[in-house]
Short mmCIF file of C-alpha atoms and ligand atoms in Angstrom, two decimals:
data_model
loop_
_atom_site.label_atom_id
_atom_site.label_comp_id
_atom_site.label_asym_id
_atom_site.label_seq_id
_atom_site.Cartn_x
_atom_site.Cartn_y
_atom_site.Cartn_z
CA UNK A 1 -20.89 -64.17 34.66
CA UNK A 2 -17.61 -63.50 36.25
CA UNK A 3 -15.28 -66.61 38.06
CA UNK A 4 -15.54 -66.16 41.82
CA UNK A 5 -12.49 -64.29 43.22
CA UNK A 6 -9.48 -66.77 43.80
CA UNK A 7 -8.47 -67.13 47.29
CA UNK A 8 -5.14 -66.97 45.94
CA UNK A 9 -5.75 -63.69 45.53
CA UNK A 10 -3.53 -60.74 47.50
CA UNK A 11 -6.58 -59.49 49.80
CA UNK A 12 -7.39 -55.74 51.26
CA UNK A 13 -6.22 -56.61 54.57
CA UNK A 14 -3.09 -57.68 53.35
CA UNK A 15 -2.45 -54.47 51.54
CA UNK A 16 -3.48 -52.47 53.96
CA UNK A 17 -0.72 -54.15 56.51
CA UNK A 18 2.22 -52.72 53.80
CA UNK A 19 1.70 -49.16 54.85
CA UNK A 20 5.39 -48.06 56.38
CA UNK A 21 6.53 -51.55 54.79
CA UNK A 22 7.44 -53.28 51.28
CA UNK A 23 6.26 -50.83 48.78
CA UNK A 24 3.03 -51.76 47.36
CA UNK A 25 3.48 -52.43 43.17
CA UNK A 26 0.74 -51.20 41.21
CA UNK A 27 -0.87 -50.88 37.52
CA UNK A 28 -3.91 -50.03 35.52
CA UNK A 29 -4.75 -52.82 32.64
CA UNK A 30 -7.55 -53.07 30.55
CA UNK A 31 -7.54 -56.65 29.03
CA UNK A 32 -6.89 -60.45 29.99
CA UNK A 33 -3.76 -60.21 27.85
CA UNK A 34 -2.46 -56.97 29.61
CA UNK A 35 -3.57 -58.71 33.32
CA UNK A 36 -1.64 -62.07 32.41
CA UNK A 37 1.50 -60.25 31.56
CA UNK A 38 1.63 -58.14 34.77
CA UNK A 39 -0.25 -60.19 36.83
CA UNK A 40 2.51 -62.22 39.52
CA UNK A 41 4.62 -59.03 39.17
CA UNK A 42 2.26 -56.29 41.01
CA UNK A 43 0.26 -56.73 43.99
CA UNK A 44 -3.03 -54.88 42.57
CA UNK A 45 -4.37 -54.42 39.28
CA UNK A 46 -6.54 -51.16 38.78
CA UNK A 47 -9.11 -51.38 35.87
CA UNK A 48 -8.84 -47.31 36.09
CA UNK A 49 -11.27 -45.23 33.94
CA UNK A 50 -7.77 -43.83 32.36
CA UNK A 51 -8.94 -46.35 29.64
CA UNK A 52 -11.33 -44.26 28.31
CA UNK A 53 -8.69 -41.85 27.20
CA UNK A 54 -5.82 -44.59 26.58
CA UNK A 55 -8.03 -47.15 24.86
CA UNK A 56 -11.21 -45.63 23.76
CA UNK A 57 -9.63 -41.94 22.42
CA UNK A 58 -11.52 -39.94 24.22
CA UNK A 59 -10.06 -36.40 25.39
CA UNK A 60 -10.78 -37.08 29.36
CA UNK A 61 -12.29 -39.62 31.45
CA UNK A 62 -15.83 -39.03 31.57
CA UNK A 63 -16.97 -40.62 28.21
CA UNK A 64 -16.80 -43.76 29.93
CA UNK A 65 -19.98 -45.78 31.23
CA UNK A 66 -20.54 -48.29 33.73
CA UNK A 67 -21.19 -50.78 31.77
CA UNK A 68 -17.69 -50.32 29.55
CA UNK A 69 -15.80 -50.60 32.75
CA UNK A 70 -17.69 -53.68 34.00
CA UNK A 71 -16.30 -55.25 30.83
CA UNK A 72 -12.63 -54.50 31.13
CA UNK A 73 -12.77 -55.72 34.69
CA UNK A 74 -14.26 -59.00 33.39
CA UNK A 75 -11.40 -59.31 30.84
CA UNK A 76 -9.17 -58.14 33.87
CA UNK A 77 -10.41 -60.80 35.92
CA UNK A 78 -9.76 -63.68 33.38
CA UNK A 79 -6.33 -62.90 32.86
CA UNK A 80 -5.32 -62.12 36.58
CA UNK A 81 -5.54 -65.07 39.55
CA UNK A 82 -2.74 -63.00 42.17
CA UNK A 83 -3.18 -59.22 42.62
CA UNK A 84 -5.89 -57.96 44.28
CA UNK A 85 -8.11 -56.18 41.02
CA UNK A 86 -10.08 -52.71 41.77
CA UNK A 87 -12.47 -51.30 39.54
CA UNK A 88 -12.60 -47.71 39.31
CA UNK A 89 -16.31 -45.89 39.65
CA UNK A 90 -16.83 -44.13 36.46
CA UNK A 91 -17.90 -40.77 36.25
CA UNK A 92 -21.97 -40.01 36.78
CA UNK A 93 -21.87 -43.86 38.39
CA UNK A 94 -21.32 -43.10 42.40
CA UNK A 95 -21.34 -38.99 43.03
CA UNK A 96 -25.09 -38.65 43.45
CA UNK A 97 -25.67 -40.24 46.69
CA UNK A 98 -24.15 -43.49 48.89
CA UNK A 99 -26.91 -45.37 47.41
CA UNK A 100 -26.44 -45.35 43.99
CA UNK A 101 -22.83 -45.88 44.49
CA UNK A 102 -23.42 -48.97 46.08
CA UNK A 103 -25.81 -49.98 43.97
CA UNK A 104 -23.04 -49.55 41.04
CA UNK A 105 -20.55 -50.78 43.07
CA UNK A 106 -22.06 -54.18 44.44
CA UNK A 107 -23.10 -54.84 40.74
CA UNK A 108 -19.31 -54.12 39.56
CA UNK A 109 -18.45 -56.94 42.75
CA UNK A 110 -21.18 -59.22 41.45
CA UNK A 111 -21.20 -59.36 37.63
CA UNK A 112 -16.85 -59.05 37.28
CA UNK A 113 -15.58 -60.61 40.91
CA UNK A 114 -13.08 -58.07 41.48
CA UNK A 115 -12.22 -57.29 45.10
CA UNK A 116 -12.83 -53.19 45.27
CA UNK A 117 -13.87 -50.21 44.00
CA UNK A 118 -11.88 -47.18 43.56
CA UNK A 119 -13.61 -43.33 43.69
CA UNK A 120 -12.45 -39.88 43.37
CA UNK A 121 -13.02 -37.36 46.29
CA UNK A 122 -12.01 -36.39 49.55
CA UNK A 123 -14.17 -34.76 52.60
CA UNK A 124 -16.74 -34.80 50.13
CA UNK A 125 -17.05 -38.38 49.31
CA UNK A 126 -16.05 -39.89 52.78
CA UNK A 127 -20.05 -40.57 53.74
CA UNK A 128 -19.87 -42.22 50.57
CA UNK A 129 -16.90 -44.51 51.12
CA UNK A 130 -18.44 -45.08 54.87
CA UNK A 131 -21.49 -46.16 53.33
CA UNK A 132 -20.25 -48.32 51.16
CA UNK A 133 -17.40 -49.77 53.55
CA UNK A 134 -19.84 -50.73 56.28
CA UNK A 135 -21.90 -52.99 53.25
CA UNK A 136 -19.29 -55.12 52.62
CA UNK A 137 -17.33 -52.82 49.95
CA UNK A 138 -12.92 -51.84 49.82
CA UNK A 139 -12.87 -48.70 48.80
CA UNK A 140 -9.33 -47.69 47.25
CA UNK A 141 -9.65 -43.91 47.83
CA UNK A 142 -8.33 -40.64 45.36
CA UNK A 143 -7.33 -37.57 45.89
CA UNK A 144 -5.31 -35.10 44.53
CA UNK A 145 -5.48 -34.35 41.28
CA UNK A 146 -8.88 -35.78 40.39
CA UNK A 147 -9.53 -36.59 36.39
CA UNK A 148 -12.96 -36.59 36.71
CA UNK A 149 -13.29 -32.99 37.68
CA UNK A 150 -10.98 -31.33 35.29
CA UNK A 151 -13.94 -29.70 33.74
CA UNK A 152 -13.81 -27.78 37.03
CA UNK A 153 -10.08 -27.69 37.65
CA UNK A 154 -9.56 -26.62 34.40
CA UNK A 155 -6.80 -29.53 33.54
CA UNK A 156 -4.78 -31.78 34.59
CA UNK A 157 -2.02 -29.87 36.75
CA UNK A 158 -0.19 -30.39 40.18
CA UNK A 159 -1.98 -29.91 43.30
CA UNK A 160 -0.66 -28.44 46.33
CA UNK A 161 2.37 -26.35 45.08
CA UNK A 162 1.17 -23.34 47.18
CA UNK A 163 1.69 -24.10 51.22
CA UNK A 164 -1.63 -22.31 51.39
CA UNK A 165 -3.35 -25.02 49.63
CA UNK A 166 -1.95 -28.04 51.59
CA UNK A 167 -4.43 -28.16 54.75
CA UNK A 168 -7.17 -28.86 52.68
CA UNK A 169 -5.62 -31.92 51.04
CA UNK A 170 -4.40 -33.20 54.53
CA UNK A 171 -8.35 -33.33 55.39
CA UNK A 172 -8.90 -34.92 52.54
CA UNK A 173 -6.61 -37.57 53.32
CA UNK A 174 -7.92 -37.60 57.06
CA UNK A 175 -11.59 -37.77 55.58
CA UNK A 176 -10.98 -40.88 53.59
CA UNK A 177 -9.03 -42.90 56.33
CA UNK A 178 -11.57 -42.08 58.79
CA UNK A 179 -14.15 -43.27 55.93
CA UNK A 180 -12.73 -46.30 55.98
CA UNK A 181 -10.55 -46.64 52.54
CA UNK A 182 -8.00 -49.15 52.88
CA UNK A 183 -5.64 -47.44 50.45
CA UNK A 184 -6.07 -43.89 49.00
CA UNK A 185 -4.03 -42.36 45.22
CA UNK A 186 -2.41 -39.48 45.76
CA UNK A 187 -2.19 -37.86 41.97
CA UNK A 188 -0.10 -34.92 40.88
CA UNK A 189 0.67 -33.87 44.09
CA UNK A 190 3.41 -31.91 45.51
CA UNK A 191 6.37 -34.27 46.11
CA UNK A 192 6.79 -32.73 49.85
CA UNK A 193 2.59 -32.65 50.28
CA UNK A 194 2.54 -36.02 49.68
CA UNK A 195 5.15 -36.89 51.38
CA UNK A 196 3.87 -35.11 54.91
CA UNK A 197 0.15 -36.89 54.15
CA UNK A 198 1.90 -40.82 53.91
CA UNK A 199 3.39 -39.79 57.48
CA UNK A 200 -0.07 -38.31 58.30
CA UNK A 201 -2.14 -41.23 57.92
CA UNK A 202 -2.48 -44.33 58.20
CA UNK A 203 -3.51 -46.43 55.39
CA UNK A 204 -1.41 -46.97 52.29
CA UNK A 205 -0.46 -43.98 50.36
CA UNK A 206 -0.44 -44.93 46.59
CA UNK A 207 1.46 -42.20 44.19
CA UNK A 208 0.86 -41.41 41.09
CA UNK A 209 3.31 -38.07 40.03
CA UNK A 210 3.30 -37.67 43.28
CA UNK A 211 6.51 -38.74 45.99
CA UNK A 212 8.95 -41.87 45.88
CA UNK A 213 7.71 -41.48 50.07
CA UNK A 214 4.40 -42.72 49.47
CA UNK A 215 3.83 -46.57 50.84
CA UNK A 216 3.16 -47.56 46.80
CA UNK A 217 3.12 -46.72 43.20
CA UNK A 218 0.99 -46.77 40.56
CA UNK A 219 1.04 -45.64 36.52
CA UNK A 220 -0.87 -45.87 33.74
CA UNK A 221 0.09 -48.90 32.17
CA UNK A 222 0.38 -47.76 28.58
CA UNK A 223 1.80 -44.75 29.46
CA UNK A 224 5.14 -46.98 30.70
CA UNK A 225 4.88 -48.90 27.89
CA UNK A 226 4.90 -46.01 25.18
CA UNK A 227 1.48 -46.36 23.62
CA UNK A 228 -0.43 -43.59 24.86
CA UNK A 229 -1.14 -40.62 22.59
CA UNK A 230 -0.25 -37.87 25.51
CA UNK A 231 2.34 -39.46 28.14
CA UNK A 232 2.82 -37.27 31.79
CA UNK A 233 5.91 -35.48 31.74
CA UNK A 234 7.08 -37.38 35.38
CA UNK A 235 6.11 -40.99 33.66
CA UNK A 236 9.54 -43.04 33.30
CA UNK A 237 8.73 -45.15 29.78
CA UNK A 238 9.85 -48.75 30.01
CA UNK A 239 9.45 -49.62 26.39
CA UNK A 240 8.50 -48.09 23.65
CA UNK A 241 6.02 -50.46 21.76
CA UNK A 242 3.96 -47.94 20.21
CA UNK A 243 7.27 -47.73 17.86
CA UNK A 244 7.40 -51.38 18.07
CA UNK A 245 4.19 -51.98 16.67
CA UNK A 246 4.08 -49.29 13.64
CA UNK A 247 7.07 -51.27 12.84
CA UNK A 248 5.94 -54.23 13.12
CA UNK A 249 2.83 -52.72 10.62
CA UNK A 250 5.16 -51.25 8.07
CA UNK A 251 7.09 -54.47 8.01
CA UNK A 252 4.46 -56.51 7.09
CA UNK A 253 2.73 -53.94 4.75
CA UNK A 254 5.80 -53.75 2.80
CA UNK A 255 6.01 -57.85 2.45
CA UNK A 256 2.02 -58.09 1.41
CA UNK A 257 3.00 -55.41 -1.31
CA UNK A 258 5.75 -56.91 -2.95
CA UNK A 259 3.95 -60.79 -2.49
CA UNK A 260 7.10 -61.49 -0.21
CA UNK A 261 4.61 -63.30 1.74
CA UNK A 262 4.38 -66.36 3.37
CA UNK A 263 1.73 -68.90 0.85
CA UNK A 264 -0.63 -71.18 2.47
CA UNK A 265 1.18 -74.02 0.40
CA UNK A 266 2.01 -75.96 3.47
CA UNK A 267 -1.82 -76.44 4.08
CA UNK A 268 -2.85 -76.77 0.75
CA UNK A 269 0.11 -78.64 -0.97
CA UNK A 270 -1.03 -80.77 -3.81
CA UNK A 271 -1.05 -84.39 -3.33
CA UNK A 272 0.12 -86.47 -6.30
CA UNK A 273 -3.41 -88.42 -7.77
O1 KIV B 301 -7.88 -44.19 35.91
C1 KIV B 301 -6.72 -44.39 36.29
O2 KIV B 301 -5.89 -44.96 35.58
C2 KIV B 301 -6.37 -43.90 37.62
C3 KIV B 301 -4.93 -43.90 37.98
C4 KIV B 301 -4.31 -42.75 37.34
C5 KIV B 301 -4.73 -43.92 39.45
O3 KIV B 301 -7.21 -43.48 38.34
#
């Protein structure tokens, strides 16, 4: 069973209340390890199905289960006590009707005590996020490029590079406010597009390859950090630790072949008799 959420915790309404104001700092993580080290630095912590390509290998997002994602959140949970933690709906878990998402999405509440859920869609999925927002469930909103429909889309390019396409991503945006999503992604998105949809709305914009204009910013942590197998071309890398660790391998492979090694003889050092 998960701790109950910390009141210390940075709440929805309080993110909600940055739109047009101190942009809101955001990141995926996956572990208590990866929470600890970001936690009093961002003021929310996605547990984003991203992990099931980052962490688990898989080619796209919709390998991952439920029940995977309820784990990282725990782990999430135990190394966070500050930003406000969302756990994104997996793929198969919410689409099907507003009942079975909040069936999934009270038992991701219940068994990790994260604040929110986050789910991909926009006119589409705004009885969903109504549904769910008048139980008793923050719904972090996504639209845009949407990775659990590239089957459909084909990939994983920018939206909204043809003026043609942008009034249907401006109702999406409308949908999900009116839905009642405190904060909606905006992914791979048109710089200007999303630019004209955080002045069109107004709950927090969060961008992801998307405009330096929306109200926040989110990335895939191991993307910024150099350890994922395929990093987005628009991704700024902080570090590159995927270097650091193969290293750090060959290093110590290289010492455990030639016995350069440091011996146990500390703990076992013979005592005279
Ligand atoms: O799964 C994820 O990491 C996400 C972010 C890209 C917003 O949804």
């Amino acid at each position: 069973m998960s701790k109950p959420t910390s009141v210390r915790r940075i709440t929805v309404p309080k993110i909600r209340a940055r739109k047009n104001s101190e942009p809101i700092v955001c990141l995926t993580a996956h572990s208590a390890p990866m929470a600890k080290a970001m936690d009093k630095h961002t003021d929310l912590i996605l547990v984003g199905d991203s992990l099931a390509m980052v962490v688990h290998g898989m080619d796209t997002t919709i390998g991952i289960t439920l029940d995977h994602m309820i784990m990282h959140t725990q782990a999430v949970m135990r190394g966070s006590e500050h930003a406000l933690v969302v756990m994104d709906l997996p793929f198969g878990s919410y689409e099907e009707s507003p009942q079975t998402a909040y069936r999934n999405s009270a038992r991701a509440l219940m068994e990790t005590g994260c604040t929110a859920v986050k789910l991909e869609g926009g006119i589409e999925m705004a009885e969903t996020i109504r549904y769910l927002v008048k139980r008793g469930i923050p719904v972090m909103a996504h639209i845009g490029l949407q990775p659990q429909s590239v089957q459909i889309s084909g990939g994983f390019s920018a939206k909204g590079r043809r003026y043609d396409d942008w009034p249907a991503f401006e109702a999406d945006a409308k949908a999900v406010e009116e839905a009642g999503a405190f904060c909606v992604v905006l992914e791979g998105m048109a710089e200007p597009l999303a630019a004209k949809i955080t002045k069109l709305i107004d709950i927090p914009t969060i961008g992801i390859g998307a405009s330096c204009q929306c109200d926040g910013q989110i990335l895939v942590t191991d993307d910024l950090l150099g350890l994922s197998p395929r990093i987005p071309s628009f991704v700024k890398q902080y570090a590159q630790l995927g270097n650091t660790i193969e290293e750090a391998v060959e290093a110590y492979a290289k010492d455990v072949r030639s016995r350069n090694f440091p011996g146990p003889e500390h703990i076992y050092a013979m005592k005279a008799s």
